[in-house]
């Protein structure tokens, strides 16, 4: 960081939010709740670079409180970075 033209690498830096964070006075997004709020759970593959043969959703729908299940097959959303990647994979992980 540059402060008044001086480099602060290797020097202590005073953080303006340090006291609030260390005492728990500051609130983070995980601290806010509202009535009827939904939560998500990301289920990932146990195998790297594996071919996805099928996704069995029947057991997932039996879990109490499930409101939606999103897969790459029904939600093929792509983002563009240096290369195009899928957030939810369809055929291979």
PDB file of C-alpha atoms in Angstrom:
ATOM      1  CA  UNK A   1       0.000   0.000   0.000  1.00  0.00           C
ATOM      2  CA  UNK A   2       1.106   3.526  -0.646  1.00  0.00           C
ATOM      3  CA  UNK A   3       0.493   6.045   2.086  1.00  0.00           C
ATOM      4  CA  UNK A   4       1.763   9.595   1.589  1.00  0.00           C
ATOM      5  CA  UNK A   5       4.187   8.284  -1.031  1.00  0.00           C
ATOM      6  CA  UNK A   6       5.708   5.734   1.374  1.00  0.00           C
ATOM      7  CA  UNK A   7       5.507   1.994   0.913  1.00  0.00           C
ATOM      8  CA  UNK A   8       3.965   0.259   3.928  1.00  0.00           C
ATOM      9  CA  UNK A   9       5.117  -3.295   3.145  1.00  0.00           C
ATOM     10  CA  UNK A  10       6.522  -4.895   6.295  1.00  0.00           C
ATOM     11  CA  UNK A  11       5.096  -2.189   8.524  1.00  0.00           C
ATOM     12  CA  UNK A  12       2.100  -2.467  10.858  1.00  0.00           C
ATOM     13  CA  UNK A  13      -1.105  -1.198   9.304  1.00  0.00           C
ATOM     14  CA  UNK A  14      -3.964   0.145  11.426  1.00  0.00           C
ATOM     15  CA  UNK A  15      -7.284  -1.285  10.249  1.00  0.00           C
ATOM     16  CA  UNK A  16     -10.280   0.951  10.822  1.00  0.00           C
ATOM     17  CA  UNK A  17     -12.630  -2.019  11.401  1.00  0.00           C
ATOM     18  CA  UNK A  18     -10.321  -4.121  13.623  1.00  0.00           C
ATOM     19  CA  UNK A  19     -12.008  -3.273  16.931  1.00  0.00           C
ATOM     20  CA  UNK A  20     -15.526  -3.878  15.610  1.00  0.00           C
ATOM     21  CA  UNK A  21     -14.520  -7.221  14.095  1.00  0.00           C
ATOM     22  CA  UNK A  22     -12.615  -8.447  17.154  1.00  0.00           C
ATOM     23  CA  UNK A  23     -15.411  -7.526  19.600  1.00  0.00           C
ATOM     24  CA  UNK A  24     -18.229  -8.905  17.439  1.00  0.00           C
ATOM     25  CA  UNK A  25     -19.864  -5.497  17.088  1.00  0.00           C
ATOM     26  CA  UNK A  26     -19.832  -5.615  13.293  1.00  0.00           C
ATOM     27  CA  UNK A  27     -22.501  -7.673  11.520  1.00  0.00           C
ATOM     28  CA  UNK A  28     -21.755  -9.849   8.510  1.00  0.00           C
ATOM     29  CA  UNK A  29     -24.214 -11.084   5.879  1.00  0.00           C
ATOM     30  CA  UNK A  30     -24.455 -14.426   7.707  1.00  0.00           C
ATOM     31  CA  UNK A  31     -25.789 -12.588  10.760  1.00  0.00           C
ATOM     32  CA  UNK A  32     -28.968 -11.415   9.014  1.00  0.00           C
ATOM     33  CA  UNK A  33     -32.063 -13.615   8.912  1.00  0.00           C
ATOM     34  CA  UNK A  34     -35.587 -13.068   7.685  1.00  0.00           C
ATOM     35  CA  UNK A  35     -38.833 -15.026   8.029  1.00  0.00           C
ATOM     36  CA  UNK A  36     -39.145 -17.651   5.290  1.00  0.00           C
ATOM     37  CA  UNK A  37     -35.491 -17.356   4.310  1.00  0.00           C
ATOM     38  CA  UNK A  38     -34.176 -20.194   2.170  1.00  0.00           C
ATOM     39  CA  UNK A  39     -30.706 -21.720   2.434  1.00  0.00           C
ATOM     40  CA  UNK A  40     -28.586 -23.448  -0.179  1.00  0.00           C
ATOM     41  CA  UNK A  41     -26.407 -26.509  -0.113  1.00  0.00           C
ATOM     42  CA  UNK A  42     -23.875 -27.204  -2.799  1.00  0.00           C
ATOM     43  CA  UNK A  43     -23.312 -30.879  -3.540  1.00  0.00           C
ATOM     44  CA  UNK A  44     -20.063 -31.566  -5.343  1.00  0.00           C
ATOM     45  CA  UNK A  45     -18.572 -34.625  -6.975  1.00  0.00           C
ATOM     46  CA  UNK A  46     -16.497 -37.009  -4.894  1.00  0.00           C
ATOM     47  CA  UNK A  47     -14.346 -37.695  -7.964  1.00  0.00           C
ATOM     48  CA  UNK A  48     -12.190 -35.215  -9.857  1.00  0.00           C
ATOM     49  CA  UNK A  49     -12.571 -35.129 -13.662  1.00  0.00           C
ATOM     50  CA  UNK A  50     -15.291 -37.765 -13.570  1.00  0.00           C
ATOM     51  CA  UNK A  51     -17.964 -38.274 -16.189  1.00  0.00           C
ATOM     52  CA  UNK A  52     -21.474 -37.573 -14.895  1.00  0.00           C
ATOM     53  CA  UNK A  53     -23.625 -40.543 -15.834  1.00  0.00           C
ATOM     54  CA  UNK A  54     -26.726 -39.477 -13.915  1.00  0.00           C
ATOM     55  CA  UNK A  55     -27.945 -37.373 -11.051  1.00  0.00           C
ATOM     56  CA  UNK A  56     -30.534 -39.083  -8.880  1.00  0.00           C
ATOM     57  CA  UNK A  57     -32.877 -36.464  -7.490  1.00  0.00           C
ATOM     58  CA  UNK A  58     -35.575 -38.726  -6.003  1.00  0.00           C
ATOM     59  CA  UNK A  59     -33.858 -39.019  -2.604  1.00  0.00           C
ATOM     60  CA  UNK A  60     -33.094 -35.294  -2.480  1.00  0.00           C
ATOM     61  CA  UNK A  61     -36.760 -34.398  -2.984  1.00  0.00           C
ATOM     62  CA  UNK A  62     -37.664 -36.547   0.069  1.00  0.00           C
ATOM     63  CA  UNK A  63     -35.614 -34.324   2.419  1.00  0.00           C
ATOM     64  CA  UNK A  64     -37.971 -32.103   4.457  1.00  0.00           C
ATOM     65  CA  UNK A  65     -37.865 -28.446   3.463  1.00  0.00           C
ATOM     66  CA  UNK A  66     -36.497 -28.884  -0.074  1.00  0.00           C
ATOM     67  CA  UNK A  67     -37.919 -26.123  -2.289  1.00  0.00           C
ATOM     68  CA  UNK A  68     -35.754 -26.437  -5.409  1.00  0.00           C
ATOM     69  CA  UNK A  69     -32.999 -28.515  -6.944  1.00  0.00           C
ATOM     70  CA  UNK A  70     -30.798 -26.863  -9.541  1.00  0.00           C
ATOM     71  CA  UNK A  71     -28.541 -28.845 -11.883  1.00  0.00           C
ATOM     72  CA  UNK A  72     -26.466 -27.954 -14.914  1.00  0.00           C
ATOM     73  CA  UNK A  73     -28.962 -29.770 -17.102  1.00  0.00           C
ATOM     74  CA  UNK A  74     -31.850 -27.486 -16.162  1.00  0.00           C
ATOM     75  CA  UNK A  75     -29.774 -24.349 -15.528  1.00  0.00           C
ATOM     76  CA  UNK A  76     -26.842 -24.244 -17.981  1.00  0.00           C
ATOM     77  CA  UNK A  77     -25.436 -20.879 -16.855  1.00  0.00           C
ATOM     78  CA  UNK A  78     -22.006 -19.983 -18.242  1.00  0.00           C
ATOM     79  CA  UNK A  79     -19.683 -17.209 -17.168  1.00  0.00           C
ATOM     80  CA  UNK A  80     -16.956 -15.680 -19.281  1.00  0.00           C
ATOM     81  CA  UNK A  81     -13.527 -15.336 -17.715  1.00  0.00           C
ATOM     82  CA  UNK A  82     -10.313 -16.037 -19.617  1.00  0.00           C
ATOM     83  CA  UNK A  83     -12.090 -19.188 -20.742  1.00  0.00           C
ATOM     84  CA  UNK A  84     -15.790 -19.955 -20.636  1.00  0.00           C
ATOM     85  CA  UNK A  85     -16.687 -22.133 -17.644  1.00  0.00           C
ATOM     86  CA  UNK A  86     -19.957 -23.555 -16.411  1.00  0.00           C
ATOM     87  CA  UNK A  87     -21.029 -22.955 -12.851  1.00  0.00           C
ATOM     88  CA  UNK A  88     -23.126 -26.098 -12.868  1.00  0.00           C
ATOM     89  CA  UNK A  89     -21.548 -28.896 -14.856  1.00  0.00           C
ATOM     90  CA  UNK A  90     -23.494 -31.278 -17.036  1.00  0.00           C
ATOM     91  CA  UNK A  91     -21.386 -34.058 -18.505  1.00  0.00           C
ATOM     92  CA  UNK A  92     -18.003 -33.991 -16.738  1.00  0.00           C
ATOM     93  CA  UNK A  93     -16.542 -32.519 -13.558  1.00  0.00           C
TER      94      UNK A  93
END
